[in-house]
mmCIF file of C-alpha atoms in Angstrom:
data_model
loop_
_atom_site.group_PDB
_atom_site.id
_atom_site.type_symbol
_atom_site.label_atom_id
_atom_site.label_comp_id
_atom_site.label_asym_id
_atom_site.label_seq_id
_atom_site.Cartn_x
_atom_site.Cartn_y
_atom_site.Cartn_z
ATOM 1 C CA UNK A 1 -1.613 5.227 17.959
ATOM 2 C CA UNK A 2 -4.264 2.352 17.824
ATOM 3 C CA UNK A 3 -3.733 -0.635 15.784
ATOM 4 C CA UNK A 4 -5.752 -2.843 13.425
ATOM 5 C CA UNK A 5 -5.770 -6.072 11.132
ATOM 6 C CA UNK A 6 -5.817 -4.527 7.374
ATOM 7 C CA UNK A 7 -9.004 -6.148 6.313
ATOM 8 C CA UNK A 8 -11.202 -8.833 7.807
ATOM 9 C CA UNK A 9 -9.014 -11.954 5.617
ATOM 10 C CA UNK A 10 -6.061 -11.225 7.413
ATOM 11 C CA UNK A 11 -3.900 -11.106 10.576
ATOM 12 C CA UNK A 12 -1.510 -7.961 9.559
ATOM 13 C CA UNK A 13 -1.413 -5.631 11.802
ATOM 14 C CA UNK A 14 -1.124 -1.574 11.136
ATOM 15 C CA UNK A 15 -1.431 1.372 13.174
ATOM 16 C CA UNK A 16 -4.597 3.602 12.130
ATOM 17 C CA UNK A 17 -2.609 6.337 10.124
ATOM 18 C CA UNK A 18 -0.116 5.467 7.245
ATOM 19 C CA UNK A 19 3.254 7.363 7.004
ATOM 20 C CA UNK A 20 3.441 7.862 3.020
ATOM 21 C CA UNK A 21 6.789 9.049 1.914
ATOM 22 C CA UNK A 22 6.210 10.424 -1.400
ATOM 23 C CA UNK A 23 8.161 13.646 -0.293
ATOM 24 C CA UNK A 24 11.088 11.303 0.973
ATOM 25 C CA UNK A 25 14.001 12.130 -1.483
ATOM 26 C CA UNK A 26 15.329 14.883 -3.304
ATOM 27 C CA UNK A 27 14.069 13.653 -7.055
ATOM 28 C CA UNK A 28 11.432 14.756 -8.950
ATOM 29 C CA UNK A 29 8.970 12.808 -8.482
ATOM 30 C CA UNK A 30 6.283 12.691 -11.649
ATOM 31 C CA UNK A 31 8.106 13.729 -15.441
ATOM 32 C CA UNK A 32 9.741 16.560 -12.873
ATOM 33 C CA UNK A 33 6.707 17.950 -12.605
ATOM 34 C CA UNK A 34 5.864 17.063 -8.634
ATOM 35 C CA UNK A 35 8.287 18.980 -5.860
ATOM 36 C CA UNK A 36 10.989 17.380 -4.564
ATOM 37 C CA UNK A 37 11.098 16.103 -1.209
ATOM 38 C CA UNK A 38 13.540 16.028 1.772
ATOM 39 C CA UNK A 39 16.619 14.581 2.395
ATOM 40 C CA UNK A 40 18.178 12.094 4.332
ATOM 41 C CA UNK A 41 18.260 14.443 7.903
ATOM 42 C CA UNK A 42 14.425 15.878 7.220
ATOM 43 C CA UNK A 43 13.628 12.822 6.193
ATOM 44 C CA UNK A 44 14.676 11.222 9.296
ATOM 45 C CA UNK A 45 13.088 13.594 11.911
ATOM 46 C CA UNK A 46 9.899 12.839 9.811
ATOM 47 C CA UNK A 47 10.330 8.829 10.062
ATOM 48 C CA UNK A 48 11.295 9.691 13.445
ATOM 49 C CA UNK A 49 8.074 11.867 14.813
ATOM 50 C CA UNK A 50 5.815 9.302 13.111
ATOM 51 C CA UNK A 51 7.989 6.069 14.843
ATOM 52 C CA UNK A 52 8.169 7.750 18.382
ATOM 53 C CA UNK A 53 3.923 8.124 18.236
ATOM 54 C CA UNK A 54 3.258 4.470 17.338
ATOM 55 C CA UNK A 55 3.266 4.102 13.612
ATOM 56 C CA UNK A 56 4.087 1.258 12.089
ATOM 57 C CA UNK A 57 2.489 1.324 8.355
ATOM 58 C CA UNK A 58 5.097 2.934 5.835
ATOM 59 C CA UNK A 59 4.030 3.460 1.897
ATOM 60 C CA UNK A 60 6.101 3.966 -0.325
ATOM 61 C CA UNK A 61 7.087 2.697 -4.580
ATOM 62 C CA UNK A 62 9.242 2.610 -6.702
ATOM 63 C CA UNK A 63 8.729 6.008 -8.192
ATOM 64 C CA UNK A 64 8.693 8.043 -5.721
ATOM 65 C CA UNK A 65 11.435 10.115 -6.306
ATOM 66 C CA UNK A 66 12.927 8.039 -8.476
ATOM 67 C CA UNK A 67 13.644 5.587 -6.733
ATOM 68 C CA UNK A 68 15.372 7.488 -3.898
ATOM 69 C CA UNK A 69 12.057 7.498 -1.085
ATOM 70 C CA UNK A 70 12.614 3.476 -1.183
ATOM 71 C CA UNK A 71 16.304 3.940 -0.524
ATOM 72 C CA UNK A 72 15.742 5.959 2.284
ATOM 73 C CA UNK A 73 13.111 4.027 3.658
ATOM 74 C CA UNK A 74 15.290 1.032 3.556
ATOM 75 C CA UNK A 75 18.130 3.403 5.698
ATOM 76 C CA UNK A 76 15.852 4.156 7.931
ATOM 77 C CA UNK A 77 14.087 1.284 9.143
ATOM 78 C CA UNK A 78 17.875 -0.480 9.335
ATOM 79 C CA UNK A 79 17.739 -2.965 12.023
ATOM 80 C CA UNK A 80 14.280 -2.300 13.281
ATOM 81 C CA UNK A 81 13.015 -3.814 10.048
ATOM 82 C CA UNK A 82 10.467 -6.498 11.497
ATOM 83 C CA UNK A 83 8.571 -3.925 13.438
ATOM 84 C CA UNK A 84 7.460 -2.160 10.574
ATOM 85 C CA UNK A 85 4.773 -2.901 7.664
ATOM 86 C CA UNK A 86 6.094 -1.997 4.403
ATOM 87 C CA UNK A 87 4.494 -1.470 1.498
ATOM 88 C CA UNK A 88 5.334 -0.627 -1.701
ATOM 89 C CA UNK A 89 4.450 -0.559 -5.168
ATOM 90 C CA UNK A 90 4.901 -1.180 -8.804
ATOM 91 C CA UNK A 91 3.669 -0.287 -12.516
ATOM 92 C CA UNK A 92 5.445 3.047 -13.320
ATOM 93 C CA UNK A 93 8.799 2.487 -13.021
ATOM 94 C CA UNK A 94 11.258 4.199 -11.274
ATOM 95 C CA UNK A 95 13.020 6.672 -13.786
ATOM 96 C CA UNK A 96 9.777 7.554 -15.273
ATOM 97 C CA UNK A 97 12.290 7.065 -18.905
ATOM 98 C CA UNK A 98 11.643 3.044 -18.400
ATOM 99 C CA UNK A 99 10.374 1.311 -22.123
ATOM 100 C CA UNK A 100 7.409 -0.496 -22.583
ATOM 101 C CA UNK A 101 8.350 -3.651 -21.160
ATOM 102 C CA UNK A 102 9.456 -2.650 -17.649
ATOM 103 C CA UNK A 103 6.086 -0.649 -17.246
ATOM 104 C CA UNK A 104 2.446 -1.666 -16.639
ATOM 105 C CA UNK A 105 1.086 -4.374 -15.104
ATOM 106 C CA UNK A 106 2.498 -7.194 -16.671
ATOM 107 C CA UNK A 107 4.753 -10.092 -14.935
ATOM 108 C CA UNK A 108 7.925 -9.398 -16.287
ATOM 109 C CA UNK A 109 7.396 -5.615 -14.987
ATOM 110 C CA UNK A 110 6.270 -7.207 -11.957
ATOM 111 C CA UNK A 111 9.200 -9.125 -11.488
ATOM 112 C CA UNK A 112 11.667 -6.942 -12.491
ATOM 113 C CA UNK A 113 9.829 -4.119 -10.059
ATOM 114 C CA UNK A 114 9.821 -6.506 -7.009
ATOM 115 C CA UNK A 115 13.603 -7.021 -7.191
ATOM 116 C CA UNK A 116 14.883 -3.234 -7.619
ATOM 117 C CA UNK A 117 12.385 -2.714 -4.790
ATOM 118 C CA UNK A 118 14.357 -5.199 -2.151
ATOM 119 C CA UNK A 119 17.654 -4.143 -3.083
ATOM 120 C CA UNK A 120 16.618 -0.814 -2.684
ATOM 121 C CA UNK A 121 14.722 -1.267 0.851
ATOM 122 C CA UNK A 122 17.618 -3.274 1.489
ATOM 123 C CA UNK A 123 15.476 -6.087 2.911
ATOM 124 C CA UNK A 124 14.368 -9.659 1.854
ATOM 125 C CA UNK A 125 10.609 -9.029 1.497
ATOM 126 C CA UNK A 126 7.899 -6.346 1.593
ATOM 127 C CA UNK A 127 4.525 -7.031 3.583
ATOM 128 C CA UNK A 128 2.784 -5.438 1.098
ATOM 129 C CA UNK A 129 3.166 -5.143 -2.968
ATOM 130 C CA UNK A 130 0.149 -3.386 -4.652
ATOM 131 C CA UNK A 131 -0.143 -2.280 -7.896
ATOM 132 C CA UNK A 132 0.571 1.701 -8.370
ATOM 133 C CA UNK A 133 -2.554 2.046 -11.330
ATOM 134 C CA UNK A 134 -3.971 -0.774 -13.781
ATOM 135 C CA UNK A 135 -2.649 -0.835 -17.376
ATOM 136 C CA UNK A 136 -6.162 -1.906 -18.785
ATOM 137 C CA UNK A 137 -4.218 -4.631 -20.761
ATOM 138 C CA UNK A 138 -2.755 -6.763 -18.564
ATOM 139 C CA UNK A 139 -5.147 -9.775 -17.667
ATOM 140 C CA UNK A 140 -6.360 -9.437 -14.266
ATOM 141 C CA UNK A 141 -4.786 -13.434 -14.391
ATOM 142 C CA UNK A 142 -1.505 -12.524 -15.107
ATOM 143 C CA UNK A 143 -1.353 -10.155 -12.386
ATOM 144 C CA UNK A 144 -2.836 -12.694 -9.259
ATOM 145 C CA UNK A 145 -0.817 -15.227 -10.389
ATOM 146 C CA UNK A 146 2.487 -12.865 -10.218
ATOM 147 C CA UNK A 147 1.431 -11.697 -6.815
ATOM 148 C CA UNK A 148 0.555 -15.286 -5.516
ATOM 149 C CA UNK A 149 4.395 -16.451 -7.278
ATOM 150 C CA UNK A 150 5.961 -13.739 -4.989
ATOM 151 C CA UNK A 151 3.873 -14.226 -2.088
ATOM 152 C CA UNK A 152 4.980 -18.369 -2.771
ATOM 153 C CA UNK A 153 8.690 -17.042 -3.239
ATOM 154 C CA UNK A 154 8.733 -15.099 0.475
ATOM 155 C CA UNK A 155 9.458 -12.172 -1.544
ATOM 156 C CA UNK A 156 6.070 -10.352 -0.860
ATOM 157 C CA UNK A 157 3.763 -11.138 2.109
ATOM 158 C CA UNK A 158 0.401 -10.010 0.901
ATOM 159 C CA UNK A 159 -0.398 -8.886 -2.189
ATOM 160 C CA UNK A 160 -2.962 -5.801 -3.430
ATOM 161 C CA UNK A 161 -4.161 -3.234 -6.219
ATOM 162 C CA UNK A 162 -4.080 0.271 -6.180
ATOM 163 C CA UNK A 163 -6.282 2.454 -8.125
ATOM 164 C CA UNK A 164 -8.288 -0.130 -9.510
ATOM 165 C CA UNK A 165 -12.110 0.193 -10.582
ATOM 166 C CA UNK A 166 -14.108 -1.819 -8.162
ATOM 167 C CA UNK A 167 -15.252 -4.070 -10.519
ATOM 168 C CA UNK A 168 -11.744 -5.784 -11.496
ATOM 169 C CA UNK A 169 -10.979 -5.881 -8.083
ATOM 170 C CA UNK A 170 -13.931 -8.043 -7.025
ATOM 171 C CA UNK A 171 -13.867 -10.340 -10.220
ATOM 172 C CA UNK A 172 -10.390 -10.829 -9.038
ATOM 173 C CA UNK A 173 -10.901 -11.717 -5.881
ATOM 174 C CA UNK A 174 -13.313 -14.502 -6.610
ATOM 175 C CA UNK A 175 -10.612 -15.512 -9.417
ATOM 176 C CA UNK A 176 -7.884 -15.404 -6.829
ATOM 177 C CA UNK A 177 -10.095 -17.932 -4.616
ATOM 178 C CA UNK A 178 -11.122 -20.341 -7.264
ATOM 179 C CA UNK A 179 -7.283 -21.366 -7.716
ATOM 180 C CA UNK A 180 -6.105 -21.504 -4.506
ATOM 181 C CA UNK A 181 -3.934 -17.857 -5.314
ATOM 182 C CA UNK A 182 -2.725 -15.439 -2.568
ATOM 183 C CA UNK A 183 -5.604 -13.054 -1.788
ATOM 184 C CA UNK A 184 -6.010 -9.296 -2.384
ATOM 185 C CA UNK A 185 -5.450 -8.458 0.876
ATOM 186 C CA UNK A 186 -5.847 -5.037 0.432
ATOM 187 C CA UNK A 187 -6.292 -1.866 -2.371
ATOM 188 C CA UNK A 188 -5.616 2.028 -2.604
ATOM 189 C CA UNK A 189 -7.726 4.547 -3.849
ATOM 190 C CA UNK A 190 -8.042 8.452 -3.052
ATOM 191 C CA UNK A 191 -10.136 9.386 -0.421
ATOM 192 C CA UNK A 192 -11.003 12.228 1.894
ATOM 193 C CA UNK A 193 -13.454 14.709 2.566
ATOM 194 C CA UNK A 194 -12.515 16.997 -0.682
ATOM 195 C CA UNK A 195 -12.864 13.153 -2.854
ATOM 196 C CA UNK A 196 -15.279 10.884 -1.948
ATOM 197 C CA UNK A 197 -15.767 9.166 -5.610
ATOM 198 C CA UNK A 198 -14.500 5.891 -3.625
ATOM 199 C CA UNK A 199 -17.521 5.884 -1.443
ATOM 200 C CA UNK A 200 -20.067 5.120 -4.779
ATOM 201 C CA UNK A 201 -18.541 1.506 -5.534
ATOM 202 C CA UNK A 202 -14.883 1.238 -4.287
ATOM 203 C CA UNK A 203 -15.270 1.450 -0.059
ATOM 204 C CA UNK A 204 -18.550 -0.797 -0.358
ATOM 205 C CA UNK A 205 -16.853 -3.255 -1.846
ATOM 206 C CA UNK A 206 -13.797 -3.341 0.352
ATOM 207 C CA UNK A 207 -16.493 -3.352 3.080
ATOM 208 C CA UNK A 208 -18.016 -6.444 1.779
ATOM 209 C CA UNK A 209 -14.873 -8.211 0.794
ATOM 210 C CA UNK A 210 -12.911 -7.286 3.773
ATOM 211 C CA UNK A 211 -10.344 -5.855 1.731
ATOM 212 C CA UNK A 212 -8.196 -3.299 3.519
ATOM 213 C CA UNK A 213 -8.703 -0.134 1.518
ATOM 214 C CA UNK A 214 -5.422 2.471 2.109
ATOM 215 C CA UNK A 215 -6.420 6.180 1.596
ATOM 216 C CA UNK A 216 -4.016 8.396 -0.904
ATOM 217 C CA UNK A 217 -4.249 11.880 -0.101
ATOM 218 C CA UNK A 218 -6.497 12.350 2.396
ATOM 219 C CA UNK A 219 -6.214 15.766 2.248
ATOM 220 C CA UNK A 220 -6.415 16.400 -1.116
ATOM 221 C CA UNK A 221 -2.812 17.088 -2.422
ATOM 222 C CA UNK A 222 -3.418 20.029 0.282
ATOM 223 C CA UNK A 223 -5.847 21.277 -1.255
ATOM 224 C CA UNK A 224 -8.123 21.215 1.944
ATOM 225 C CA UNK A 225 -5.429 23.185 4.091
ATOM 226 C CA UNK A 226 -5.206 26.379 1.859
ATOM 227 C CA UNK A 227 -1.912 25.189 0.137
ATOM 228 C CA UNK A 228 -3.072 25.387 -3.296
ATOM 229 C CA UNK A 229 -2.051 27.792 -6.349
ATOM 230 C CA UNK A 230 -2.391 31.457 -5.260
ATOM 231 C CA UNK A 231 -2.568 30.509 -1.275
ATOM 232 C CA UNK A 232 1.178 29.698 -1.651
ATOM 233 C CA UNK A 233 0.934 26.238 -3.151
ATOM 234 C CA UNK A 234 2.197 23.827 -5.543
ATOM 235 C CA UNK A 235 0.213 23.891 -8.775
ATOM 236 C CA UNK A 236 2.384 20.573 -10.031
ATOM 237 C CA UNK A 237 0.652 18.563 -6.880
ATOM 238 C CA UNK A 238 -2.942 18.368 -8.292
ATOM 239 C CA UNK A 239 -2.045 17.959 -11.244
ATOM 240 C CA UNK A 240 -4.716 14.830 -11.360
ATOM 241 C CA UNK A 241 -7.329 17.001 -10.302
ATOM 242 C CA UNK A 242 -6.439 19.433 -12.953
ATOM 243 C CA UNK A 243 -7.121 16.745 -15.512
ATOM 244 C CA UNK A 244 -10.565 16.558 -14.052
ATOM 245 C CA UNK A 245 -11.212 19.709 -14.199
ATOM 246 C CA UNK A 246 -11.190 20.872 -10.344
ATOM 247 C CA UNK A 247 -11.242 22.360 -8.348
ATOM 248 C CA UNK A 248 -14.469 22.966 -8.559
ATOM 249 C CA UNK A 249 -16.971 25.339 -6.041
ATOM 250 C CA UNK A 250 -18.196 22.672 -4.620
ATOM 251 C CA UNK A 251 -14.407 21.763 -3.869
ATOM 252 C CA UNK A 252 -13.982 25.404 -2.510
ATOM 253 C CA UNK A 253 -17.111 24.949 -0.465
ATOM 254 C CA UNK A 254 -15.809 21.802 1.298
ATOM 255 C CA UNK A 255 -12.657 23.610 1.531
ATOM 256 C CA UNK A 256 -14.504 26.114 3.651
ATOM 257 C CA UNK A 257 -16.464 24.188 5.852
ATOM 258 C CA UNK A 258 -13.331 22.259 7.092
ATOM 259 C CA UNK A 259 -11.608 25.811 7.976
ATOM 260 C CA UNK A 260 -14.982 26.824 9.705
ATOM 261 C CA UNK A 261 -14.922 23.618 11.964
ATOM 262 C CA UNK A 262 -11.275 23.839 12.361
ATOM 263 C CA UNK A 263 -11.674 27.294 13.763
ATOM 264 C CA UNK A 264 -15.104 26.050 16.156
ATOM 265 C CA UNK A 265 -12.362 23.453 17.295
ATOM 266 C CA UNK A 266 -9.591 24.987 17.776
ATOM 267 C CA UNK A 267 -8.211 22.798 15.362
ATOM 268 C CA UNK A 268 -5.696 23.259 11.849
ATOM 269 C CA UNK A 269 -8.151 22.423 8.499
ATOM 270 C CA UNK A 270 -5.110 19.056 7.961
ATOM 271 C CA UNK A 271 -6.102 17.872 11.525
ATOM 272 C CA UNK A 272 -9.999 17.760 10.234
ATOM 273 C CA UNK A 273 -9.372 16.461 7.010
ATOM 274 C CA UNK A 274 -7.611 13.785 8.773
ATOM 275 C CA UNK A 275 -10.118 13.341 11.497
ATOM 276 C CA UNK A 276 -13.169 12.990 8.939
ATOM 277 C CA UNK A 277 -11.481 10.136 7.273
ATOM 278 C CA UNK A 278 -10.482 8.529 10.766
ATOM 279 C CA UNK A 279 -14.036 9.182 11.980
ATOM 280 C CA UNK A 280 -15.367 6.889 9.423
ATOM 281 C CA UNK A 281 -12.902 4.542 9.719
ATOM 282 C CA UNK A 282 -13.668 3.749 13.446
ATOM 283 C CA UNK A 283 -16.865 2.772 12.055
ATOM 284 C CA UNK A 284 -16.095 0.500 9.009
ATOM 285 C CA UNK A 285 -16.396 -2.950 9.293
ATOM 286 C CA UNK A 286 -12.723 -3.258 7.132
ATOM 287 C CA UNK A 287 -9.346 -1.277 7.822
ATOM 288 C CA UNK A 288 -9.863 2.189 6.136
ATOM 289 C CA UNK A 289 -6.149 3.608 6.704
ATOM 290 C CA UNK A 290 -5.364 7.147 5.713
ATOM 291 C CA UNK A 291 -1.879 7.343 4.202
ATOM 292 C CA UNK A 292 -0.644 10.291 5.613
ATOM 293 C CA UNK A 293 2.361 12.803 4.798
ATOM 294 C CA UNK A 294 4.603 15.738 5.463
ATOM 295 C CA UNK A 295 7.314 18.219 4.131
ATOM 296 C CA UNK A 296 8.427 18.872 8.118
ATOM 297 C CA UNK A 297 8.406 16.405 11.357
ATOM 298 C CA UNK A 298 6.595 19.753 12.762
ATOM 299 C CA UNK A 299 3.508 19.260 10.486
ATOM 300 C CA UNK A 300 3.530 15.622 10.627
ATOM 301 C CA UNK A 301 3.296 16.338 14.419
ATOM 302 C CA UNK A 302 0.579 18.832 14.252
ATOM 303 C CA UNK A 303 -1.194 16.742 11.728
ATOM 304 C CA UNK A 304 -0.310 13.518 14.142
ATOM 305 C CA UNK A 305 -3.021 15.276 16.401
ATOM 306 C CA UNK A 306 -6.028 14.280 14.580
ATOM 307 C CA UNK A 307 -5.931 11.207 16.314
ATOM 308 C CA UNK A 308 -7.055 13.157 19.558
ATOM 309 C CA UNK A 309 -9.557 15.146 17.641
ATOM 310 C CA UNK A 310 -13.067 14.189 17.931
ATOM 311 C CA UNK A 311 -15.368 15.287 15.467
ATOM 312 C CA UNK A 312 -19.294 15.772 16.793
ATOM 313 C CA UNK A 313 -22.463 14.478 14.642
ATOM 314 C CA UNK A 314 -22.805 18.275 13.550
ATOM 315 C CA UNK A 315 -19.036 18.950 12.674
ATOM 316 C CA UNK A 316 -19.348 15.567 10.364
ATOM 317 C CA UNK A 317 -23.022 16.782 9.089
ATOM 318 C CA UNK A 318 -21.258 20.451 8.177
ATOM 319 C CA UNK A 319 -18.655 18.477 6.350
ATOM 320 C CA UNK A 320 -20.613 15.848 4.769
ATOM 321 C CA UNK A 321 -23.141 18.574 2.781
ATOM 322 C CA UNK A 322 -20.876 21.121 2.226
ATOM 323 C CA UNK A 323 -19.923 20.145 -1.248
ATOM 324 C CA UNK A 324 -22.841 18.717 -2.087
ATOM 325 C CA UNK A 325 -21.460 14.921 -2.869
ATOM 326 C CA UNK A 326 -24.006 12.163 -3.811
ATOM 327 C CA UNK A 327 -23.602 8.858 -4.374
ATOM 328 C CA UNK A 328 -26.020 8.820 -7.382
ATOM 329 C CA UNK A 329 -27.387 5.449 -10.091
ATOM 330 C CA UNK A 330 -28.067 3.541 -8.928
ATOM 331 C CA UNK A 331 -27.659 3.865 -4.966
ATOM 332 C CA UNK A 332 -30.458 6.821 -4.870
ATOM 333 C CA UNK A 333 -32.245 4.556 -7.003
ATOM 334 C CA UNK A 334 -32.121 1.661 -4.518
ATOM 335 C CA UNK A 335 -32.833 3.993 -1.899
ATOM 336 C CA UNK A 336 -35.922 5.397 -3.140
ATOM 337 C CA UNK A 337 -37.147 1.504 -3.958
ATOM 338 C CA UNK A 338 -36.496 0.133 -0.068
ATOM 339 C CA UNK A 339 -39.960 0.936 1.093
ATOM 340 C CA UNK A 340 -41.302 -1.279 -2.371
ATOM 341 C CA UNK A 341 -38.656 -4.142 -1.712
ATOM 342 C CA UNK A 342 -38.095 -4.245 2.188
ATOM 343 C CA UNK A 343 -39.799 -4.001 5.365
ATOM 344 C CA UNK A 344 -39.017 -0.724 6.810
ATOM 345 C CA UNK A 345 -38.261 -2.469 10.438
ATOM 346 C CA UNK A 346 -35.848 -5.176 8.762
ATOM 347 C CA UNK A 347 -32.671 -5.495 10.740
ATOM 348 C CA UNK A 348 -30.167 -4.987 8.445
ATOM 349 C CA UNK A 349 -26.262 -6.741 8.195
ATOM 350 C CA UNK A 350 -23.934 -5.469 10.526
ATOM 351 C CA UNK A 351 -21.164 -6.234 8.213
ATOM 352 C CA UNK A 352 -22.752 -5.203 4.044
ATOM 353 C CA UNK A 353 -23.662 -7.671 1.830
ATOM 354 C CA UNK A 354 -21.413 -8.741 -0.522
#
């Protein structure tokens, strides 16, 4: 496992895959609608597998599993606690029965979040606190300020948002550094080669804020892998693509190109997924981190081997058309204009413009 600073504006240091411990806990997870996960002895030989190959970056929030996947974490890490990056998260409570005021985004949920959180991890502080989804109420004020508070207090090293639209992000950035506040050190979005949405606004921003950006599901729920209703899946763990209506072909075609490389590799379809989002990664000028998961320490083994797994300018091309993503208005726009607005031989930024 290789390491990295999460971002370009700061010195924390993660390995290059995420252990995300959604599945650690025997809850259910989302209105017990999500599966639940393992307990404490698979949980451990999970932790385990992922400690023992260099990984240092654990996700995790206060709703996963109710609660539980934080408690477990917390057991866990025990006395190894400073050699691990913890992050966790806030906004939808832990029971998933919470009333209004201990949900969303404001500063009393904050607050209230932060503190279940440490007793829970059993620890003093969390390196990272992001927020689990935006409220679209609470001021993007009120929300820096809390973060900068707890970053003041010691309780919370670096501060982020998670599953924000890129444009409150970066307006809150350059509030953040008008007053002096703790920056957003980092965000989460989903990302992989079955959901590339982020790559239209969300990654080039991170890119030219130097935000680390932290990739949910990198492998689409499963999706990608063949676990999905009718291939012996769980129909409860897309439920957020089912709202989008998807999958869609284009979904099933991406789904097939990764199982045709996988086979030209001699590869699993979870070890490409991973690898495609890796493969970019290497070449990002921020920290693009999938957060990674398993049911078994056997699968989070197998899928551990992506790291080795090098993916050729044809295996990416195969994967990048197969579903037929563009980034559409107005990047093709832009695109088309260059040759009107820029000499074709200009040397462009190493690092994008922000």
């Amino acid at each position: 496992m290789k390491y990295r600073t999460f971002g370009r504006n700061n010195g924390l240091r993660v390995s290059e895959l995420a252990l995300g411990t959604g599945l650690l806990g025997t809850h259910e997870g989302i209105n017990g609608l999500s599966r639940p996960g393992e307990g404490i002895e698979d949980a451990r030989a999970v932790f385990e597998t992922y400690a023992q190959a260099g990984g240092n970056f654990i996700d995790t929030a206060e709703g996963y599993q109710g609660g539980e996947s934080e408690r477990l974490v917390g057991e866990l890490i025990g006395k190894d606690r400073e050699d691990f990056v913890i992050a966790s998260k806030y906004s939808v409570g832990s029971t998933r029965t919470e009333g209004h005021a201990r949900v969303g985004n404001s500063r009393k949920a904050m607050m209230a979040a932060i503190d279940g959180t440490l007793r829970r991890l059993k620890t003093d502080y969390v390196d990272l606190y992001w927020l689990h989804a935006h409220d679209a109420v609470t001021p993007i004020e009120e929300i820096l300020r809390g973060l900068d508070d707890l970053v003041r207090a010691g309780k919370v090293r670096y501060g982020g948002l998670g599953n924000f639209p890129a444009w409150r992000v970066s307006r809150g950035q350059a509030i953040a550094e008008q007053h002096g506040w703790a920056p957003i050190a980092a965000i989460t979005s989903e990302y992989g080669v079955a959901e590339r949405d982020a790559e239209r606004e969300i990654i080039p921003m991170a890119e030219a804020l130097g935000i680390g950006f932290g990739a949910w599901s990198p492998l689409s729920s499963g999706f990608i892998t063949g676990t999905y209703p009718g291939t012996g899946g769980d129909e409860a763990r897309l439920l957020h693509w089912s709202a989008n209506n998807r999958p869609t072909p284009a979904d099933f075609a991406v789904r097939d190109a990764v199982a045709k490389v996988a086979e030209r590799l001699g590869a699993t379809p979870a070890q490409v997924g991973l690898a495609w989002v890796l493969h970019r990664a290497r070449r990002s000028p921020t920290a693009l981190v999938p957060i990674t998961s398993a049911p078994t320490a056997e699968a989070l083994a197998s899928n551990l081997q992506s790291l080795e797994l090098t993916l050729s300018d044809q295996d990416m091309a195969e994967l990048d058309t197969a579903g037929g993503f563009t980034l559409g208005e107005p990047h093709v726009h832009n695109r088309e204009g260059e040759k009107y607005v820029t000499a074709s031989d200009l040397i462009r930024p190493a690092i994008p413009v922000a």
